[in-house]
XYZ file of C-alpha atoms in Angstrom:
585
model
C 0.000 0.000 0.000
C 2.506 2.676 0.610
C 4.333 2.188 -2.598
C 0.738 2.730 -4.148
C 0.971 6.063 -2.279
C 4.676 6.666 -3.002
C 3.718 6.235 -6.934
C 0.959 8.303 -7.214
C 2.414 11.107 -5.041
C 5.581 11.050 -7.884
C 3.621 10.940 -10.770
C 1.556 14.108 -9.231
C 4.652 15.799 -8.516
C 6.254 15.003 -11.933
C 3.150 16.717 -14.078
C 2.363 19.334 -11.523
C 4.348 22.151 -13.403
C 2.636 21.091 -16.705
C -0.846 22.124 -18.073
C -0.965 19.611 -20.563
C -0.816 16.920 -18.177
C -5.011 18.256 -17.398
C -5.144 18.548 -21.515
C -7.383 14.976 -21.587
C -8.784 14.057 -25.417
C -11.686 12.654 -25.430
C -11.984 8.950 -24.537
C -13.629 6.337 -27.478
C -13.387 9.072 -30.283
C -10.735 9.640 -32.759
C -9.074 12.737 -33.123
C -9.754 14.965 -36.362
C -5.837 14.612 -36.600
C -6.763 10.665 -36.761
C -9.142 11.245 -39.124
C -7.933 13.569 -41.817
C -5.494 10.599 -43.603
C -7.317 8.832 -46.487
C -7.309 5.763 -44.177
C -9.270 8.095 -42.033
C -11.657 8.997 -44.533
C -12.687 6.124 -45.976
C -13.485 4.792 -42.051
C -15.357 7.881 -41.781
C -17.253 7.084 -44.787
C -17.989 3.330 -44.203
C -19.135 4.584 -41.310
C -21.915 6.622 -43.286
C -22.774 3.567 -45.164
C -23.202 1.485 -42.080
C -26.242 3.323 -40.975
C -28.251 1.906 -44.255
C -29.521 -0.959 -42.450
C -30.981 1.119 -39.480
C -29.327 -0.285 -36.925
C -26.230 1.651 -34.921
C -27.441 4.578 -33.964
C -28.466 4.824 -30.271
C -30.940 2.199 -29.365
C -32.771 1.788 -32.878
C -33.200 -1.185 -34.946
C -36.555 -1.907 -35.656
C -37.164 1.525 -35.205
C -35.259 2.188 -38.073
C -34.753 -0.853 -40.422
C -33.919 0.003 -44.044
C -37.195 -2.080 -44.711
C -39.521 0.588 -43.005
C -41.619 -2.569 -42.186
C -43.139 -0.838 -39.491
C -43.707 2.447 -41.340
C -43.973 1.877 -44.907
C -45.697 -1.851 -44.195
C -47.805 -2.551 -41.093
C -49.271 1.416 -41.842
C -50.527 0.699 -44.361
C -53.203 -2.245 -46.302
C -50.085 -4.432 -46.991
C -49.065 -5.991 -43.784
C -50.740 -5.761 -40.228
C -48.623 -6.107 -37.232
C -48.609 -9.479 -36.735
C -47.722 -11.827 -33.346
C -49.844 -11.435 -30.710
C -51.787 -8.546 -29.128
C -49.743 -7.926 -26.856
C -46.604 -7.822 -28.089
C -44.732 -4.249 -28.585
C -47.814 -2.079 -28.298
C -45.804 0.783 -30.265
C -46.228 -0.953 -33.352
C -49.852 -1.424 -32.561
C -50.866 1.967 -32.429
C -49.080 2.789 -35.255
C -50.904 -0.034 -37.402
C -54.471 1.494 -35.821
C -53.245 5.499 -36.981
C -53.260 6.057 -33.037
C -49.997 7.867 -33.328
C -48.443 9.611 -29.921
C -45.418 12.356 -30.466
C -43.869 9.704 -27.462
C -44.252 6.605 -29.564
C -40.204 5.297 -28.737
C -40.653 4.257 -32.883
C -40.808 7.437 -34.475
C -38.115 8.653 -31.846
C -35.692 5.799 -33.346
C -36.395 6.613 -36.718
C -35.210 10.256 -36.462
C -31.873 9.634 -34.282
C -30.881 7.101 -36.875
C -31.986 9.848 -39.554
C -29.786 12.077 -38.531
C -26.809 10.269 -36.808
C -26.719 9.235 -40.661
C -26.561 13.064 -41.632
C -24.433 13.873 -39.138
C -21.456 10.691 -40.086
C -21.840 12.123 -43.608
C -21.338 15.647 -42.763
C -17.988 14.434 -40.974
C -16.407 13.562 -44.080
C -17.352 16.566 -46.274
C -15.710 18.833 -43.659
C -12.766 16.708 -42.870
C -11.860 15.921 -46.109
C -10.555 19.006 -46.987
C -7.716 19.164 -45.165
C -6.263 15.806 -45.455
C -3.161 15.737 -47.658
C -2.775 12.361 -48.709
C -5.901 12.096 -51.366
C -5.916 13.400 -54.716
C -8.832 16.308 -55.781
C -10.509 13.855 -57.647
C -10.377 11.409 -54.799
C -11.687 14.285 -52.167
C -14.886 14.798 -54.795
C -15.790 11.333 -55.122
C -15.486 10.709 -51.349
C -18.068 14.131 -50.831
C -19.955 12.764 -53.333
C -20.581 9.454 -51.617
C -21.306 11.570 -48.502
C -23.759 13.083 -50.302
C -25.631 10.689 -51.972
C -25.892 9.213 -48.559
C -26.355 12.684 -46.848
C -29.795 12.517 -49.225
C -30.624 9.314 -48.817
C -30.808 9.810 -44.899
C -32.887 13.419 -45.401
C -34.784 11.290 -47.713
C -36.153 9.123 -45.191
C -36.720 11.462 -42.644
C -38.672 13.960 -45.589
C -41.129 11.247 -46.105
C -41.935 10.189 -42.654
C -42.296 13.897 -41.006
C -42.695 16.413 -44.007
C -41.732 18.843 -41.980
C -37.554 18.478 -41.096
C -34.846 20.611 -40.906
C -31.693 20.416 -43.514
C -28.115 19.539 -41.534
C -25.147 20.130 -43.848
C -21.592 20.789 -43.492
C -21.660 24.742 -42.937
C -24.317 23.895 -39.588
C -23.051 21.165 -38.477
C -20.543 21.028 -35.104
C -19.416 18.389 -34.207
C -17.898 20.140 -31.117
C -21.376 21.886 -30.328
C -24.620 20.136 -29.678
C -26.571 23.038 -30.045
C -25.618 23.790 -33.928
C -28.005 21.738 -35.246
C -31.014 23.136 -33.186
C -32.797 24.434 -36.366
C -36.452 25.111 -37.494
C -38.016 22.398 -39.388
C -40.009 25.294 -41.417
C -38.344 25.238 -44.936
C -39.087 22.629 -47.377
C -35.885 20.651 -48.017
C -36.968 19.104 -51.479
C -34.181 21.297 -53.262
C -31.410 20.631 -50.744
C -32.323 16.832 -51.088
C -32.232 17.408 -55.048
C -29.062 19.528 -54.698
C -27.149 16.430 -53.204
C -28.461 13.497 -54.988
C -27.348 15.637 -58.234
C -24.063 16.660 -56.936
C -23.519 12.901 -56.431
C -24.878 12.292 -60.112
C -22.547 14.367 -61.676
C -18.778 13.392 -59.616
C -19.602 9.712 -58.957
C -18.314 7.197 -61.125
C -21.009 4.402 -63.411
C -19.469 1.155 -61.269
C -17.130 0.971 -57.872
C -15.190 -1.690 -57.063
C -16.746 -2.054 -53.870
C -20.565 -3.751 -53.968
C -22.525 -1.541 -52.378
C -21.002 2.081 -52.835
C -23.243 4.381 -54.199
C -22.547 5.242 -58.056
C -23.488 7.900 -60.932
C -26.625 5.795 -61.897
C -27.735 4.819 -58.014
C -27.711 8.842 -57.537
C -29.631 9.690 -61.139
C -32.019 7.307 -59.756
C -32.645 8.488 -56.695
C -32.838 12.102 -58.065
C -35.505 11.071 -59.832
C -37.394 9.375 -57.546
C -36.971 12.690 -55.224
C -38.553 14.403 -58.049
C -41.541 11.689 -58.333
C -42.135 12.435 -54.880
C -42.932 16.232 -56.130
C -44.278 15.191 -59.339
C -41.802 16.779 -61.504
C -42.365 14.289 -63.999
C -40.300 15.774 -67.087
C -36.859 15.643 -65.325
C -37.825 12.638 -63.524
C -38.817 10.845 -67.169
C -34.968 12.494 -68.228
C -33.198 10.424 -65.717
C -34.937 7.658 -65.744
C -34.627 7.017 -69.226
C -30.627 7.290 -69.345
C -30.690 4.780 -66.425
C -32.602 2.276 -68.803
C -30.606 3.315 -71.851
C -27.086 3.625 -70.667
C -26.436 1.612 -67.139
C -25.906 -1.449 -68.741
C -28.741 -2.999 -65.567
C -31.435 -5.539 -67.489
C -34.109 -7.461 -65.625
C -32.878 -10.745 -64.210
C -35.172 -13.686 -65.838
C -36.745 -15.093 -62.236
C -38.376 -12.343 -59.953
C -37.320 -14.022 -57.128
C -34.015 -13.730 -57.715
C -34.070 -10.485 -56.576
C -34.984 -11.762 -53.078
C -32.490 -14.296 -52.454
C -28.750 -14.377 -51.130
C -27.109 -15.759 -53.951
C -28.412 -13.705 -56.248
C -26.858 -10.244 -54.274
C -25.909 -7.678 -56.274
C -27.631 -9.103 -59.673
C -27.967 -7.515 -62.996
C -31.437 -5.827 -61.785
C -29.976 -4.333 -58.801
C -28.946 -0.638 -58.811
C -28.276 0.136 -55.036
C -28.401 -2.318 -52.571
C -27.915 -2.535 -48.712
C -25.120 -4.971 -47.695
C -25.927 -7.389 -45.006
C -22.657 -9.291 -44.136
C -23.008 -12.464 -41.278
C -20.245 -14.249 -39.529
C -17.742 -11.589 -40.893
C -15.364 -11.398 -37.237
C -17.223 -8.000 -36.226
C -19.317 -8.236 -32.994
C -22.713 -6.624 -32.221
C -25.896 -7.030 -34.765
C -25.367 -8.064 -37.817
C -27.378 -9.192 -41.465
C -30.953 -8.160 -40.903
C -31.070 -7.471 -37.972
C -33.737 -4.848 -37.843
C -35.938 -7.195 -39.256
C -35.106 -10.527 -37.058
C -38.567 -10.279 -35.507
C -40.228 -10.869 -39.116
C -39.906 -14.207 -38.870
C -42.671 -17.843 -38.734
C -43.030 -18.865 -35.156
C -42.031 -22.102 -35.204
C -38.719 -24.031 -34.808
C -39.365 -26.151 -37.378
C -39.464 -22.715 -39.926
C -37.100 -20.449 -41.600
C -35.010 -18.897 -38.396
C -36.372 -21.592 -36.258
C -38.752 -19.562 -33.938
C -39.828 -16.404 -33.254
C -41.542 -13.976 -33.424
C -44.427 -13.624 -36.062
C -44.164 -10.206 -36.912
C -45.129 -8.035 -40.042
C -47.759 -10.937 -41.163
C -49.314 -9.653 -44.814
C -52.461 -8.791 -44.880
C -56.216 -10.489 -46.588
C -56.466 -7.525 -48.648
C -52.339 -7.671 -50.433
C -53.474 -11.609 -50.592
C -56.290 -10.868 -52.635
C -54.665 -8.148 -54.488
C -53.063 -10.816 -56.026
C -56.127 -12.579 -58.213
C -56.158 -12.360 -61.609
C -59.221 -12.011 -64.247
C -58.043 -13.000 -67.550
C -54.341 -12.587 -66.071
C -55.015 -9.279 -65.495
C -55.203 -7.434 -62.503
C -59.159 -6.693 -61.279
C -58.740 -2.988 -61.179
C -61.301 -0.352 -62.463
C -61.602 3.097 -63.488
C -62.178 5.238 -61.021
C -59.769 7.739 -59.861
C -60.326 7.728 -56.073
C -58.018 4.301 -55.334
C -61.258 2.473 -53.927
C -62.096 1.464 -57.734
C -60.800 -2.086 -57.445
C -62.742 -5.150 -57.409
C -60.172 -7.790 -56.292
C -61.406 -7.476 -52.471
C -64.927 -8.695 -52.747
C -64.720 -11.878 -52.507
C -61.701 -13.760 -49.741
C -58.797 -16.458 -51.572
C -59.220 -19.090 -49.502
C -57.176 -19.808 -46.557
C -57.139 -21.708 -43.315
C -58.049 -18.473 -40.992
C -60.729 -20.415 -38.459
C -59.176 -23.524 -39.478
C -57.274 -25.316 -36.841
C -53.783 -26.681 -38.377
C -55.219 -30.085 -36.382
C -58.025 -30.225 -38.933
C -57.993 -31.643 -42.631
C -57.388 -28.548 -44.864
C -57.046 -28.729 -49.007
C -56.557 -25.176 -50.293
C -57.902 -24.682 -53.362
C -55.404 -23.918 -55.765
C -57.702 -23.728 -58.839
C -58.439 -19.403 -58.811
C -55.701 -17.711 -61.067
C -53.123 -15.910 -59.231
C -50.277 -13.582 -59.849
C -47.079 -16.042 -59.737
C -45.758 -13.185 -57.413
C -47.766 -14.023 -54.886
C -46.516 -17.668 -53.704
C -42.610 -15.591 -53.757
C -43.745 -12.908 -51.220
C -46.218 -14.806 -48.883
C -46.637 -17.461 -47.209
C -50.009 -19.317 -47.192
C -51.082 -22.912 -46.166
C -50.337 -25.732 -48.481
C -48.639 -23.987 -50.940
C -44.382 -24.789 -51.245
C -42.360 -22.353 -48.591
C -39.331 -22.300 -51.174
C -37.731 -25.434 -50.272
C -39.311 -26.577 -46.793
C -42.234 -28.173 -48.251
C -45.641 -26.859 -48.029
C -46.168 -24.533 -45.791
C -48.081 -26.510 -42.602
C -50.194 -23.457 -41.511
C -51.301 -22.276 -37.874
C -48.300 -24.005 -36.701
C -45.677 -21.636 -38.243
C -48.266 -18.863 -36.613
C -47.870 -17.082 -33.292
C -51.851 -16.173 -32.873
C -53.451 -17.129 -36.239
C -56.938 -15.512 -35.167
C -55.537 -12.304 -34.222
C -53.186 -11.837 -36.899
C -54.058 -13.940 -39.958
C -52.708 -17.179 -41.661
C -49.925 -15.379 -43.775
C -46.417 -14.894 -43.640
C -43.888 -12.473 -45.106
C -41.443 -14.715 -47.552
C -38.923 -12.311 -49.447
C -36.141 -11.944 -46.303
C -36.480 -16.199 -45.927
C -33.990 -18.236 -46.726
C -34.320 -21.828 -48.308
C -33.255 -24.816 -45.914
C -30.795 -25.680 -48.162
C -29.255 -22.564 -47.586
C -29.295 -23.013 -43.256
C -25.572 -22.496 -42.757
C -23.153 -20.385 -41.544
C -22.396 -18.383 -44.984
C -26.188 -17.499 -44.931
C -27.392 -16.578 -41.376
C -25.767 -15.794 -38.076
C -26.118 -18.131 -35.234
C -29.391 -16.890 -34.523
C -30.892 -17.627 -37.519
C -32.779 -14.423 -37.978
C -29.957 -12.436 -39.119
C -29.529 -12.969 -42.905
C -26.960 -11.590 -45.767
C -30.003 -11.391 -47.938
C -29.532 -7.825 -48.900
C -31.687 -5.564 -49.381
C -32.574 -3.855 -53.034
C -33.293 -0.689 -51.979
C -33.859 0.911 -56.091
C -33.592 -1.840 -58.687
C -34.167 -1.810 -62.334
C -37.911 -2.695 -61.991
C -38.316 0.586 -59.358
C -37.040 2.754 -62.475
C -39.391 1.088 -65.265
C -42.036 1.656 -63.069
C -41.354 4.922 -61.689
C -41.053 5.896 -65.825
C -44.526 4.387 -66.731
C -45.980 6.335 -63.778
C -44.030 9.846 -65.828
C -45.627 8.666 -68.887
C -49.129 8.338 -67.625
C -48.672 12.170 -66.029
C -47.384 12.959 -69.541
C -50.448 11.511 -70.910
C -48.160 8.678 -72.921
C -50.032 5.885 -72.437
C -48.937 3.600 -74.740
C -45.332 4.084 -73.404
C -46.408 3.433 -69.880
C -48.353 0.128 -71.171
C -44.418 -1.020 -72.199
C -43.036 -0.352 -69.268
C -45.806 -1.917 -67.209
C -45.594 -4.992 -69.464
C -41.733 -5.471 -69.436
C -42.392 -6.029 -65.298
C -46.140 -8.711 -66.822
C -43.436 -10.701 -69.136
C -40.621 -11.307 -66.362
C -43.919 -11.944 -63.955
C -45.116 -14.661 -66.494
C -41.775 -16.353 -67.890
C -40.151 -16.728 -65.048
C -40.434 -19.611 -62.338
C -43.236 -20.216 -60.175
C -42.962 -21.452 -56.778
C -45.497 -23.978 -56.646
C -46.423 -25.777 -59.916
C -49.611 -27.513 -58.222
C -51.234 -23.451 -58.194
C -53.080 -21.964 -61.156
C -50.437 -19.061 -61.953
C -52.285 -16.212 -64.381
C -50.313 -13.477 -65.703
C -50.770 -11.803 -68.784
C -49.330 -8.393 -70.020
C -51.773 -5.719 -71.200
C -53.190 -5.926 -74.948
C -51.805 -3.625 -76.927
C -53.945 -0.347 -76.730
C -55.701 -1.222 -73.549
C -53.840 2.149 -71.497
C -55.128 4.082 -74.455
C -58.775 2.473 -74.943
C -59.782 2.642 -71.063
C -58.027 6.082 -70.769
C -55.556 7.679 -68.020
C -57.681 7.057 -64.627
C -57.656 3.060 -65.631
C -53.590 3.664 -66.701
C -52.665 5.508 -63.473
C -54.648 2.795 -61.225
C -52.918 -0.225 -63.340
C -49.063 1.518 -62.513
C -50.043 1.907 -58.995
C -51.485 -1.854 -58.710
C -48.464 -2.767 -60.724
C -46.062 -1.467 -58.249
C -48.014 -2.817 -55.208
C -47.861 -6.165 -56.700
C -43.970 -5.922 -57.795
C -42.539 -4.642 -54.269
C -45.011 -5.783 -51.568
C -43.505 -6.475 -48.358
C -40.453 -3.861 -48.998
C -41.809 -1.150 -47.021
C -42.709 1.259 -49.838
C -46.654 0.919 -49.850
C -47.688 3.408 -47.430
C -45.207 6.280 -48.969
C -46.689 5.576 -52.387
C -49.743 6.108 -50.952
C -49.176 9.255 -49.543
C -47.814 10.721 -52.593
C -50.701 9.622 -55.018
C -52.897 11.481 -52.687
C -55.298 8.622 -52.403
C -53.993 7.305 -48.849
C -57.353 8.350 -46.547
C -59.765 6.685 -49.327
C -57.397 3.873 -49.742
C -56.737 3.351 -45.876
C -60.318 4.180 -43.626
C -61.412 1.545 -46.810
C -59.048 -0.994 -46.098
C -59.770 -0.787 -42.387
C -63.493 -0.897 -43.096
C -63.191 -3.965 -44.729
C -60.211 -5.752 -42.711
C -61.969 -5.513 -39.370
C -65.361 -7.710 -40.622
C -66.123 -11.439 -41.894
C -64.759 -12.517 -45.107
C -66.185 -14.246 -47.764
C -64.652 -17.274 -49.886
C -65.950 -18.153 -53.190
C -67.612 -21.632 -51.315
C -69.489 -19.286 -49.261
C -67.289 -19.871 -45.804
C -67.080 -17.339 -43.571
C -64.111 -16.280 -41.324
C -63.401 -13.731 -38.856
C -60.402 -10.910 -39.960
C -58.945 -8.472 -37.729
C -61.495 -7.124 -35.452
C -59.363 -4.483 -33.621
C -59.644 -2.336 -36.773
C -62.969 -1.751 -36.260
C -63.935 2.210 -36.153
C -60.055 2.939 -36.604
C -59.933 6.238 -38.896
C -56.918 7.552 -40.455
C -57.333 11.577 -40.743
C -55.488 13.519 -43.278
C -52.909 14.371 -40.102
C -51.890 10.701 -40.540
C -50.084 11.177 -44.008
C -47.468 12.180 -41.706
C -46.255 11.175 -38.556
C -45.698 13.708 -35.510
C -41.777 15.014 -34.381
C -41.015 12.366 -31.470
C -41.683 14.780 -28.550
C -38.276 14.446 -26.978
C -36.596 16.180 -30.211
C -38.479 19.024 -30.009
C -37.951 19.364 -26.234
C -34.169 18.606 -26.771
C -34.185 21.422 -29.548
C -34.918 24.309 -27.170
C -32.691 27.219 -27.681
C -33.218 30.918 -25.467
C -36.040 28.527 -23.497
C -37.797 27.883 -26.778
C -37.846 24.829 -29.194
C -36.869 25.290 -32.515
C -38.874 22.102 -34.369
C -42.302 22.894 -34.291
C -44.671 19.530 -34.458
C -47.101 18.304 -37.289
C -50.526 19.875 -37.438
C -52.989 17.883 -35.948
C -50.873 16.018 -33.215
């Protein structure tokens, strides 16, 4: 003990004369000194791209999944919750528009927002002051900062509306209170203003999968200017993408949902998920490793029965003549495919003798994004029913199928040891997104014939490719020729919009699209109308759907969510906050 004392009386006495000895750096953070090497730089910037699968910043995950299963699916009339009544009440109320400014989701969703703004805005100001990068490599390193600066204002623009712009010349990294800004400019043109800087200084291919590139960001522009309806430059971009980016459709759809087909010909910018790759903490999916069938006998081998899709996506599916059953009418309520139930084995006990009855045309997409009773899960047979489902009478008899992998698959290059966390990545803009998105500028163009090609480009690949279950009557057809034309632009613009619910159901896009096409109150109050009472099959059976929705109204407040309460507290400057919250909450 004394020559404890003895030491620590010398060391005092040996820095006692020296102010630098109470000169402490920060512990667990590099220094900008650290940083500005191109070593430093490119850590800096891999950091950026981390963020992409919403998970690693503060507590969020689910929160803040690239997927947006919980606000782009379970929102909306594609998914409902799923599991048990229970379980995480948050996503409940979000499912039933009951949204609270304290909901810990939306909270989640805007610190991974910005911690993503805030990594990028690191490298644009370090950058330029390290010495060991060439100009060009300085511009394409801001460039990939900015692409991904967008991207994260991106997701925060849809979800709130209302949110402030954090670049370079605001942000502090030193000072917590330079980024306490007002939320009350609209941040479409600094969005734009990125995404094209990145356009114009990134190069066509990296030799990295998954770093952003010239036709990710030309994409992305335009989808940023779908959002806004600028249809003209949108219909620009797009088309050089198809023309000039060398991307093509890949023959099977499914292939676009599986792990070794990553980084395909159809994919333009895709979230990595790496497994088993020496790095500790969550890894693969894992923002979406609740998403999963129940039972240990199914893909991830148990838990938790989230995200389940819902009767009316199922039906959405049916075909008449191989063609979607869509109408008219311009409101979004026009289509007939919800009248009548697809069977299913809701009511049904899995104990109980069940034959589905495979003999009503269906979209072959279907079978690849859900999973339904005695029809083939991939490669695990046919799917058993009630006993791959958490609460089948609270939540339905489907599951979500694109994230799955096949049992052949079940090793260690696919998952992690839990099973839920998957390298399948995920396509966040692929080719399809940008023949679509072009169809939808030609409608608005009024060029109908040229949005009947691009619509029937996504019918072909839909029809040629494989089918997961040959024992199901599969119906797809594309459009006759002249059909856009001969039922006119309200029957063109519904059959895009079906078209793209169809193609990317389950990704988390559904309730955004919504939003923007300005149908989402019709389309929603609708859907919950007709979700929460008996359905019908074509034998006359009735079943029992999801009661809870009874009476639940979404209110035009709803097409965006409210400021998580804590932010605006937290962004108090002079005793007053600078965000000010959504009308209506």
């Amino acid at each position: 003990m004394k020559k404890v004392i003895i030491l620590t009386l010398l060391v005092g006495l040996s820095f006692s004369c020296s102010e630098s000895f109470f000169d402490l750096k920060p512990q667990g953070r590099a220094s900008l000194d650290q940083l500005s090497t191109k070593n430093g730089i490119n850590a800096l910037l891999i950091g950026a791209y981390s963020l992409l699968d919403g998970v690693g910043a503060g507590n969020t995950g689910r929160q803040s999944t690239i997927s947006n299963y919980v606000f782009g699916g379970i929102s909306s009339d594609d998914a409902v919750k799923g599991t048990d009544a229970g379980d995480q009440p948050e996503q409940s109320f979000i499912e039933q528009y009951n949204w609270l400014s304290d909901n810990t989701y939306f909270l989640g969703k805007w610190w991974h927002s910005y911690d993503g703004v805030a990594r990028c805005n690191e490298v644009i100001q370090i950058v330029a002051n390290v010495k060991d990068m060439t100009d060009a490599e300085k511009t394409q390193a801001i460039a990939e900062a900015r692409f991904l600066r967008a991207h994260y204002h991106f997701e925060a623009k849809k979800m709130w509306n209302n949110v402030p712009f954090i670049d370079e010349k605001i942000y502090n990294r030193d000072d917590p209170n330079s980024t306490k800004i007002p939320n009350d400019k609209d941040i479409w043109p600094n969005i734009e203003a990125d995404f094209d800087f990145a356009a114009k200084n990134l190069p066509v291919t990296q030799a990295q999968k998954g770093r952003a590139t010239q036709w990710a960001a030309k994409s992305y522009l335009a989808k940023a200017y779908i959002f806004q309806k600028k249809w003209a430059a949108a219909k620009t971009l797009l088309e050089d993408v198809v023309k000039n980016s060398g991307k093509s459709l890949v023959a099977n759809y499914h292939d676009n949902y599986r792990t070794v087909t990553n980084n395909n010909s159809e994919s333009i910018f895709e979230v990595q998920f790496s497994v088993n790759d020496g790095t500790t903490g969550n890894n693969g999916n894992a923002g979406d490793n609740l998403n999963w069938p129940y039972s240990a006998t199914a893909p991830g081998r148990g838990c938790c029965g989230f995200y389940q899709p819902s009767h009316n996506l199922v039906n959405a599916f049916k075909t008449e003549n191989g063609l979607p059953m869509i109408g008219t009418a311009a409101d979004g309520t026009l289509d007939t495919y919800n009248k009548v139930d697809l069977p299913s084995d809701q009511g049904i006990v899995a104990a109980t003798a069940f034959t589905l009855d495979k003999t009503i045309p269906v979209d072959p997409r279907l079978d690849w994004t859900v999973g339904r009773r005695g029809v083939n899960f991939l490669d695990w047979g046919p799917m058993p029913g009630s006993t791959w489902i958490r609460d089948q009478a609270y939540a339905g008899p489907f599951t979500g199928k694109k994230w799955m992998y096949y049992l052949a698959e079940e090793n260690s290059t696919t998952h992690s040891t839990s099973r839920r966390n998957v390298n399948n990545n995920y396509r966040l803009i692929k080719l399809s997104h940008v023949l679509l998105w072009l169809a939808e500028c030609e409608v608005e163009l009024g060029n109908l014939a040229a949005a009947e090609g691009y619509v029937n480009q996504i019918r072909v690949r839909a029809k040629t490719g494989s089918v997961q279950d040959p024992t199901v009557t599969y119906k797809v057809e594309p459009y006759p020729t002249g059909t856009f034309a001969g039922k006119g632009a309200d029957y063109a613009r519904n059959a895009v919009r079906m078209e793209q619910r169809l193609e990317f159901a389950m990704e988390g896009h559904r309730f955004f699209d919504l939003v923007r096409w300005g149908i989402a109150e019709k389309v929603l109050n609708k859907y919950a109308a007709e979700e929460s009472v008996q359905g019908t099959e074509p034998s006359g059976r009735k079943f029992n759907k999801r009661s809870y929705m009874a009476g639940k109204v979404f209110a035009s407040k709803n097409l965006y969510f409210p400021l998580p309460q804590d932010e605006i507290l937290n962004s108090q400057k002079g005793g007053q906050p600078t965000l000010k919250q959504n009308p209506g909450y």
